[in-house]
mmCIF file of C-alpha atoms in Angstrom:
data_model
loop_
_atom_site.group_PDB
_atom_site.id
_atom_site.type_symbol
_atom_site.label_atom_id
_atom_site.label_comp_id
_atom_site.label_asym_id
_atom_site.label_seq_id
_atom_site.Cartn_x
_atom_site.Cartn_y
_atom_site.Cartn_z
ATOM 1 C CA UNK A 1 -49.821 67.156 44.609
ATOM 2 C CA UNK A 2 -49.771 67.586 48.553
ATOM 3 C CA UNK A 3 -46.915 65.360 48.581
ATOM 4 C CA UNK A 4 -45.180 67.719 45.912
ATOM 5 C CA UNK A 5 -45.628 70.779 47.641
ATOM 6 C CA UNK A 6 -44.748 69.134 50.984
ATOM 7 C CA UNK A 7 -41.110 68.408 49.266
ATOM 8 C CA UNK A 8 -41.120 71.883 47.399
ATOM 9 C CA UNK A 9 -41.640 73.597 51.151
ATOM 10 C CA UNK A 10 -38.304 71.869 52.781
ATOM 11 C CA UNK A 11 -36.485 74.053 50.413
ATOM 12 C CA UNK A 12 -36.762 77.135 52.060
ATOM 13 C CA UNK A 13 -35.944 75.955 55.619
ATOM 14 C CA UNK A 14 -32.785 74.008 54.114
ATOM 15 C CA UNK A 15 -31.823 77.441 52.272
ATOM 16 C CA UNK A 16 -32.746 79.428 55.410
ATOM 17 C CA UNK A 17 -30.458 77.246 57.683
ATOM 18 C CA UNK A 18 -27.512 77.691 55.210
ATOM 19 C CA UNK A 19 -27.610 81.467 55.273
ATOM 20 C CA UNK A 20 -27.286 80.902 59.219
ATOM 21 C CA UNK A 21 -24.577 78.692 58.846
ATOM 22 C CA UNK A 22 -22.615 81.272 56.573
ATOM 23 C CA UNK A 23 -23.585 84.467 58.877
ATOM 24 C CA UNK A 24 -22.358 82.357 62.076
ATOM 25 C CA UNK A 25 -19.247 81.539 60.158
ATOM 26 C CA UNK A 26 -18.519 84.997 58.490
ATOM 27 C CA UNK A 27 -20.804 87.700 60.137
ATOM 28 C CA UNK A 28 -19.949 90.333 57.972
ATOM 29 C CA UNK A 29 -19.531 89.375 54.171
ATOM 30 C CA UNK A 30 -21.716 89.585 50.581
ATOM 31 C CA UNK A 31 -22.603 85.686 50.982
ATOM 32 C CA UNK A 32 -24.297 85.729 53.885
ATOM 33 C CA UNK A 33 -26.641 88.616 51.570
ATOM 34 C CA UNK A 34 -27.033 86.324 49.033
ATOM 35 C CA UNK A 35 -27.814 82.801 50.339
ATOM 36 C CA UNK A 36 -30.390 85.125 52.454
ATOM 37 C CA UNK A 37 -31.954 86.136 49.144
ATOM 38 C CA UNK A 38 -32.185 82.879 47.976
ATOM 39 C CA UNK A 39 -33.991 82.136 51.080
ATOM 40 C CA UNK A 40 -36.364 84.849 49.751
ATOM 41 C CA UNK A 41 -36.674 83.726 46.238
ATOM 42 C CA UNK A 42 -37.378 80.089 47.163
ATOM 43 C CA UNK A 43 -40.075 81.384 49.734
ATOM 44 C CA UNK A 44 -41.621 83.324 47.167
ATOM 45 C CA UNK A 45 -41.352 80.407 44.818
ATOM 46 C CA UNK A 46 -43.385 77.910 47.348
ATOM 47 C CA UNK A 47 -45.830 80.551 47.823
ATOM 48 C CA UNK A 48 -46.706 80.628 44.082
ATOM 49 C CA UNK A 49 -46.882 77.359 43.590
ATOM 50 C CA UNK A 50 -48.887 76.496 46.502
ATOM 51 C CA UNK A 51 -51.163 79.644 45.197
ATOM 52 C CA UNK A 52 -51.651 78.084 41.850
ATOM 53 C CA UNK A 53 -51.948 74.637 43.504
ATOM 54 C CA UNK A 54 -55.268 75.651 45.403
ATOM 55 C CA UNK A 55 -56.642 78.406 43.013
ATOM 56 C CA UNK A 56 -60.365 78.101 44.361
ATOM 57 C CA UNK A 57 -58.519 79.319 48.173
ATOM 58 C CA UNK A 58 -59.669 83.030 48.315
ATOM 59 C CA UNK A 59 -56.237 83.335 50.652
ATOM 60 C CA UNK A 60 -54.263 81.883 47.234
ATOM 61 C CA UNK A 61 -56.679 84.153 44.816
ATOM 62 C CA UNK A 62 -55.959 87.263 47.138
ATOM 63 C CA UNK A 63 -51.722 85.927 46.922
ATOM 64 C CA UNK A 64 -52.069 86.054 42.903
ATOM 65 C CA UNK A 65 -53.245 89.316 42.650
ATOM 66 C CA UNK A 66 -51.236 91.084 45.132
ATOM 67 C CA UNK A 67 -48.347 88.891 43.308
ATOM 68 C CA UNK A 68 -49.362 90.550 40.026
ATOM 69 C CA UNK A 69 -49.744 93.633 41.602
ATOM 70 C CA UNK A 70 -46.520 94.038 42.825
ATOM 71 C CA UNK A 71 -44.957 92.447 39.731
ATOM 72 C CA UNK A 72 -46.664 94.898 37.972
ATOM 73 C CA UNK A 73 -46.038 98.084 39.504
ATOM 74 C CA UNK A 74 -41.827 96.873 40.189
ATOM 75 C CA UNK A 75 -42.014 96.357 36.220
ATOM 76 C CA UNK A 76 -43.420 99.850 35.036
ATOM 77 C CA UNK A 77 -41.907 102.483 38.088
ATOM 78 C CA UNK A 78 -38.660 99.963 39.282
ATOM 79 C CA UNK A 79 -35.852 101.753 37.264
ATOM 80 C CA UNK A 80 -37.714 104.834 38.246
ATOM 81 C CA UNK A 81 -37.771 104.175 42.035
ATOM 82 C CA UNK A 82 -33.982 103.087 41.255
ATOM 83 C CA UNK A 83 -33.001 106.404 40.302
ATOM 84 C CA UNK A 84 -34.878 107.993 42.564
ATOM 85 C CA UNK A 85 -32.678 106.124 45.088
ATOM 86 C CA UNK A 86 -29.509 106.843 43.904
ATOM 87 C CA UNK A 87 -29.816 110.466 43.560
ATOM 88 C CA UNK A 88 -31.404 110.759 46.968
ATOM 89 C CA UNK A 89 -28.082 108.611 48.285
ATOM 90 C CA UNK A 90 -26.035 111.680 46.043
ATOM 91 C CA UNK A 91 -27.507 113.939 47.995
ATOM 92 C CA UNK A 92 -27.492 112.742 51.487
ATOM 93 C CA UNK A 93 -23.219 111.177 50.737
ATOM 94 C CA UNK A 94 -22.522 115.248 49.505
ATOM 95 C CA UNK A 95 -24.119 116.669 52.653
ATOM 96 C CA UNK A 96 -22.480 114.712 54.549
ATOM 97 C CA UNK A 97 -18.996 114.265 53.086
ATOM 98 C CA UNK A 98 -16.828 116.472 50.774
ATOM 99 C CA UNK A 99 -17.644 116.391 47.156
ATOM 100 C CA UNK A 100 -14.985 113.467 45.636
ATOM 101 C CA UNK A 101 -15.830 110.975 42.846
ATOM 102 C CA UNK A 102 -16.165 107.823 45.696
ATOM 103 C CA UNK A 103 -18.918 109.930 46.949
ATOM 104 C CA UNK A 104 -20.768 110.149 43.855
ATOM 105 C CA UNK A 105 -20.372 106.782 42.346
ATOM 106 C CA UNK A 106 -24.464 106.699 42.686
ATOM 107 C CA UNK A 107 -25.193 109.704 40.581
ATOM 108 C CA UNK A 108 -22.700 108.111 37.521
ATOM 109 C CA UNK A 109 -24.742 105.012 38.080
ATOM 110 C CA UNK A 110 -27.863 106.896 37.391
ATOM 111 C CA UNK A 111 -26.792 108.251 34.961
ATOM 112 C CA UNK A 112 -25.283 105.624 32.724
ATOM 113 C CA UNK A 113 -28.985 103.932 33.753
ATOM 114 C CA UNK A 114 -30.122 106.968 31.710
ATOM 115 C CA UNK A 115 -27.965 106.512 29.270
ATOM 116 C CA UNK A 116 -28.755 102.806 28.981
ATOM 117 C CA UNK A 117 -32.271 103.499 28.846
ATOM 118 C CA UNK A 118 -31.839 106.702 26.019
ATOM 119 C CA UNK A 119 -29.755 104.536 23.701
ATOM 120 C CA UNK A 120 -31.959 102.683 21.600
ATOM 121 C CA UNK A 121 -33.689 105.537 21.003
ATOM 122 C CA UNK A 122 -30.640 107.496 19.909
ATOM 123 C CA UNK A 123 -29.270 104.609 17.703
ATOM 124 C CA UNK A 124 -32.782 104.325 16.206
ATOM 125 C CA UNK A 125 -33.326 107.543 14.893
ATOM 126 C CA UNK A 126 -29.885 106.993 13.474
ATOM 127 C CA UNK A 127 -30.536 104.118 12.023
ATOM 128 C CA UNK A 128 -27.234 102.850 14.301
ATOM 129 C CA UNK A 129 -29.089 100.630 16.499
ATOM 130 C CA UNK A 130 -29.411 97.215 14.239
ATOM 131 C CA UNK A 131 -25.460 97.216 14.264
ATOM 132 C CA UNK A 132 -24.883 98.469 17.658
ATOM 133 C CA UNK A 133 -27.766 95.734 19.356
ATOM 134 C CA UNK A 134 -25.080 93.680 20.923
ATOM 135 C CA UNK A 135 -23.179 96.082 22.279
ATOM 136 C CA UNK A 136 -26.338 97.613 24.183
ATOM 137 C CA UNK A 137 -27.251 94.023 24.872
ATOM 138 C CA UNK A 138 -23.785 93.617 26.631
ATOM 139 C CA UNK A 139 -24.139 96.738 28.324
ATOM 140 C CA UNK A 140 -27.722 95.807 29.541
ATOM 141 C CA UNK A 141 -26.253 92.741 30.808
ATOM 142 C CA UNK A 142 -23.555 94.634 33.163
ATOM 143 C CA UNK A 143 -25.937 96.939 34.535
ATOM 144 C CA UNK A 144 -27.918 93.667 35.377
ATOM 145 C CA UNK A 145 -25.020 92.493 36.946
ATOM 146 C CA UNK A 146 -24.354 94.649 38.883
ATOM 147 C CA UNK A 147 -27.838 95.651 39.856
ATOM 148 C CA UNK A 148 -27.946 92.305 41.391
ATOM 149 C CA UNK A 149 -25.103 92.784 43.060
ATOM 150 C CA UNK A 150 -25.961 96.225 44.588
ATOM 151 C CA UNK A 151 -29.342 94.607 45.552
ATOM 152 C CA UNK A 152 -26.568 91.513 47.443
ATOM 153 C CA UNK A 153 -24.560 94.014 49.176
ATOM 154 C CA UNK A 154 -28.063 95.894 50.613
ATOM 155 C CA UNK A 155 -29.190 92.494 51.528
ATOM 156 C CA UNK A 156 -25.990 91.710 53.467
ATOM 157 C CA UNK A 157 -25.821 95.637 55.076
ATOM 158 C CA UNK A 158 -29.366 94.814 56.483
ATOM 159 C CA UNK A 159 -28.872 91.264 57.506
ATOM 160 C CA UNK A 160 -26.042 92.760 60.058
ATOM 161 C CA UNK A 161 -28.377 95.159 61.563
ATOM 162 C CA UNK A 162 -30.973 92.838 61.458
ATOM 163 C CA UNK A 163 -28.702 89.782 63.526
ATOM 164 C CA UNK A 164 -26.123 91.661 65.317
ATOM 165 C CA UNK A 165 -23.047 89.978 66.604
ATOM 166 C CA UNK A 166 -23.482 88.402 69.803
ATOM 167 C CA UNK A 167 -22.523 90.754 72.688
ATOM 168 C CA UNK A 168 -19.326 89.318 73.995
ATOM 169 C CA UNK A 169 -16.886 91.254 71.543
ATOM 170 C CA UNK A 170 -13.636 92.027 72.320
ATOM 171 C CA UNK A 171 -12.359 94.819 69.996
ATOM 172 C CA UNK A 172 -14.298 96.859 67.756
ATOM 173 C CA UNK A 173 -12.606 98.719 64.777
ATOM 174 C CA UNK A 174 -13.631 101.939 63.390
ATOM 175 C CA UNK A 175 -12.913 102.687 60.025
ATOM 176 C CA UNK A 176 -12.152 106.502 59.103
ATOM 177 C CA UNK A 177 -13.616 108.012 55.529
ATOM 178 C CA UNK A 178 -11.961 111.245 55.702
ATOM 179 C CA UNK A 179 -11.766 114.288 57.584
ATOM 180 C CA UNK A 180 -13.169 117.958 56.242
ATOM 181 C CA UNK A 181 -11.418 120.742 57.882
ATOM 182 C CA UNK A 182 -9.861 118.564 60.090
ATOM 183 C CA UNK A 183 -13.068 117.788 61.947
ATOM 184 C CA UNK A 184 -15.095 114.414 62.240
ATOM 185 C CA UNK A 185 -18.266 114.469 59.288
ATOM 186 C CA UNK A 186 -21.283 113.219 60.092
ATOM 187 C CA UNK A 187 -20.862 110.184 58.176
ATOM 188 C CA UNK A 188 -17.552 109.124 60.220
ATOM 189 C CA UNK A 189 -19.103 110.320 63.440
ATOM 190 C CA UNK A 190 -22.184 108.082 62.426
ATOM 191 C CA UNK A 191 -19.817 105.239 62.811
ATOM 192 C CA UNK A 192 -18.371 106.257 66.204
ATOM 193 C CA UNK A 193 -21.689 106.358 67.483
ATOM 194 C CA UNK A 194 -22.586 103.197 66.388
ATOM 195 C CA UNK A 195 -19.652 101.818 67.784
ATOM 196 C CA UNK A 196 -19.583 103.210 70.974
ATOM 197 C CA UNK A 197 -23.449 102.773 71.260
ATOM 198 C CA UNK A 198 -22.644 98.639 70.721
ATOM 199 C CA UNK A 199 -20.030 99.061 73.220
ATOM 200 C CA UNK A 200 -22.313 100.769 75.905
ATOM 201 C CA UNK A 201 -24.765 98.045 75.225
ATOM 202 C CA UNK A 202 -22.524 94.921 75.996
ATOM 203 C CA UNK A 203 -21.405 96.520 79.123
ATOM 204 C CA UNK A 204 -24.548 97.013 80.401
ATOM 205 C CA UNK A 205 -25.838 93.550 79.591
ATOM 206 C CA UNK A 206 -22.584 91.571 80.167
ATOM 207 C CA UNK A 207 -20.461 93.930 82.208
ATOM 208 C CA UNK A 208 -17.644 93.460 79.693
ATOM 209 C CA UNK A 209 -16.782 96.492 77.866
ATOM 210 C CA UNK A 210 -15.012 95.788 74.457
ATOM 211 C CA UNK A 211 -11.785 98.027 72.925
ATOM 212 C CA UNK A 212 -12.492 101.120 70.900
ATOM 213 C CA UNK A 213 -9.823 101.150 67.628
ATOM 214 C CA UNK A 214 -10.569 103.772 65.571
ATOM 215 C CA UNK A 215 -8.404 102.887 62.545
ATOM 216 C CA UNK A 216 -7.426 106.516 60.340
ATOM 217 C CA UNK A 217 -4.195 107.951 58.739
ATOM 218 C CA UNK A 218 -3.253 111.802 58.257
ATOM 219 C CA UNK A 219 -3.998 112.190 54.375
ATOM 220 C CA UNK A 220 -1.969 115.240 52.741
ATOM 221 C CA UNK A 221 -4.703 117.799 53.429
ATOM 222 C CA UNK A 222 -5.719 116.621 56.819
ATOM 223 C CA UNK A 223 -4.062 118.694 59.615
ATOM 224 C CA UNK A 224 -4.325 115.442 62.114
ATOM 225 C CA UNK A 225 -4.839 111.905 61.930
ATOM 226 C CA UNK A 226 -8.503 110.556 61.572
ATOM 227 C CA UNK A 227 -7.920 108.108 64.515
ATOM 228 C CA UNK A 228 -6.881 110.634 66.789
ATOM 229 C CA UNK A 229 -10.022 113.057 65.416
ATOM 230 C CA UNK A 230 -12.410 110.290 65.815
ATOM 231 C CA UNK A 231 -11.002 109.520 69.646
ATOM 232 C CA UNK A 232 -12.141 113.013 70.689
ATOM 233 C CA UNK A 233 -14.948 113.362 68.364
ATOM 234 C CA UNK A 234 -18.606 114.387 70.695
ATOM 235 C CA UNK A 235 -20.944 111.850 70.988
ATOM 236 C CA UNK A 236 -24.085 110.768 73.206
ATOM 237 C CA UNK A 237 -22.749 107.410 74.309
ATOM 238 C CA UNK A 238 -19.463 108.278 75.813
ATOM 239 C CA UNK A 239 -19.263 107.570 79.369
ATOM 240 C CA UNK A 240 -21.743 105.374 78.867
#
């Protein structure tokens, strides 16, 4: 058994090294998310299993419950926290931008989650639901899908604040969203910050101060070009 589990716990330092191999290759990028959940998954796995190995360990007894525990509570309030989630993202994107259907691709999600979850009971009192149980099985499938691909592209957004680029960059591009009344939104002037506060960083550390490109067209109801908005746009780090 200790020669099992010895074998079993390689796997997670193997998975862990390919994740760094794929973020050092590609730092930005959805499979650097994923192999980094795997890492996860297969840590969690040897944890269990060395748990169930040594059952009489009050450490593994106190790892099975607060295993359960968690299983339990993700299983009966997840969808709930999910939605909870993506309306509170609704709400923060519409403060922050102008109202537009890319801004509020998380409140259609919750609600076809709602829908998802009301239909059985619809097609049931209808008597609809035998006939229709593939088609909700198909559409239960999707929103799996792409529930675990949401949870992917989180991974990978945290994995490049969590192992920034090394500081010796040479250009750093800004990406515009949109202007509202021809003036920077908070969102877009999030980004500017960020960048410049990167770019303030490396120069103090390494005395080499990367170039700014803040990357924007002039859309039909935008009196300027977001570049040229975003250049000029206050912020706390310039000068820096």
């Amino acid at each position: 058994m200790t020669h099992y589990l010895f074998t079993i716990a390689l796997l997670p330092p193997a998975v862990f090294a390919l994740f760094w191999a794929v973020k050092r290759k590609k730092h930005t990028g959805m499979a650097a998310g994923f192999w980094f959940d795997m890492f996860l998954v297969t840590l969690g796995v040897c944890a269990l299993l060395a748990a169930l190995a040594y059952p009489d360990s009050a450490a593994s007894f106190l790892f099975l419950v607060c295993a359960a525990l968690v299983f339990a509570f993700l299983l009966l309030f997840g969808v709930y926290i999910l939605l909870g989630l993506l309306l509170w993202n609704t709400v923060q994107m519409l403060k922050r931008e102008r109202p537009s259907l890319k801004h509020m691709l998380t409140l259609i999600l919750a609600l076809a989650i709602l829908a998802l979850m009301a239909l059985p009971w619809v097609l049931g009192k209808s008597g609809l639901f035998p006939w229709l149980y593939p088609l909700w099985m198909a559409l239960l499938g999707t929103a799996v899908f792409f529930a675990l691909h949401s949870l992917v592209f989180l991974t990978a957004f945290y994995v490049g604040k969590w192992f920034p680029p090394r500081k010796r960059v040479d250009y750093i591009v800004v990406l515009g969203s949109g202007l509202i009344d021809g003036k920077v939104p908070p969102l877009l002037a999030g980004r500017v910050d960020a960048a410049l506060r990167y770019a303030a960083r490396q120069k103090r550390k390494t005395g080499r101060e990367p170039c700014l490109i803040m990357s924007g067209g002039q859309g039909a109801d935008e009196p300027r070009p977001e570049a040229e908005a975003m250049r000029v746009c206050p912020s706390r780090f310039r000068g820096q």
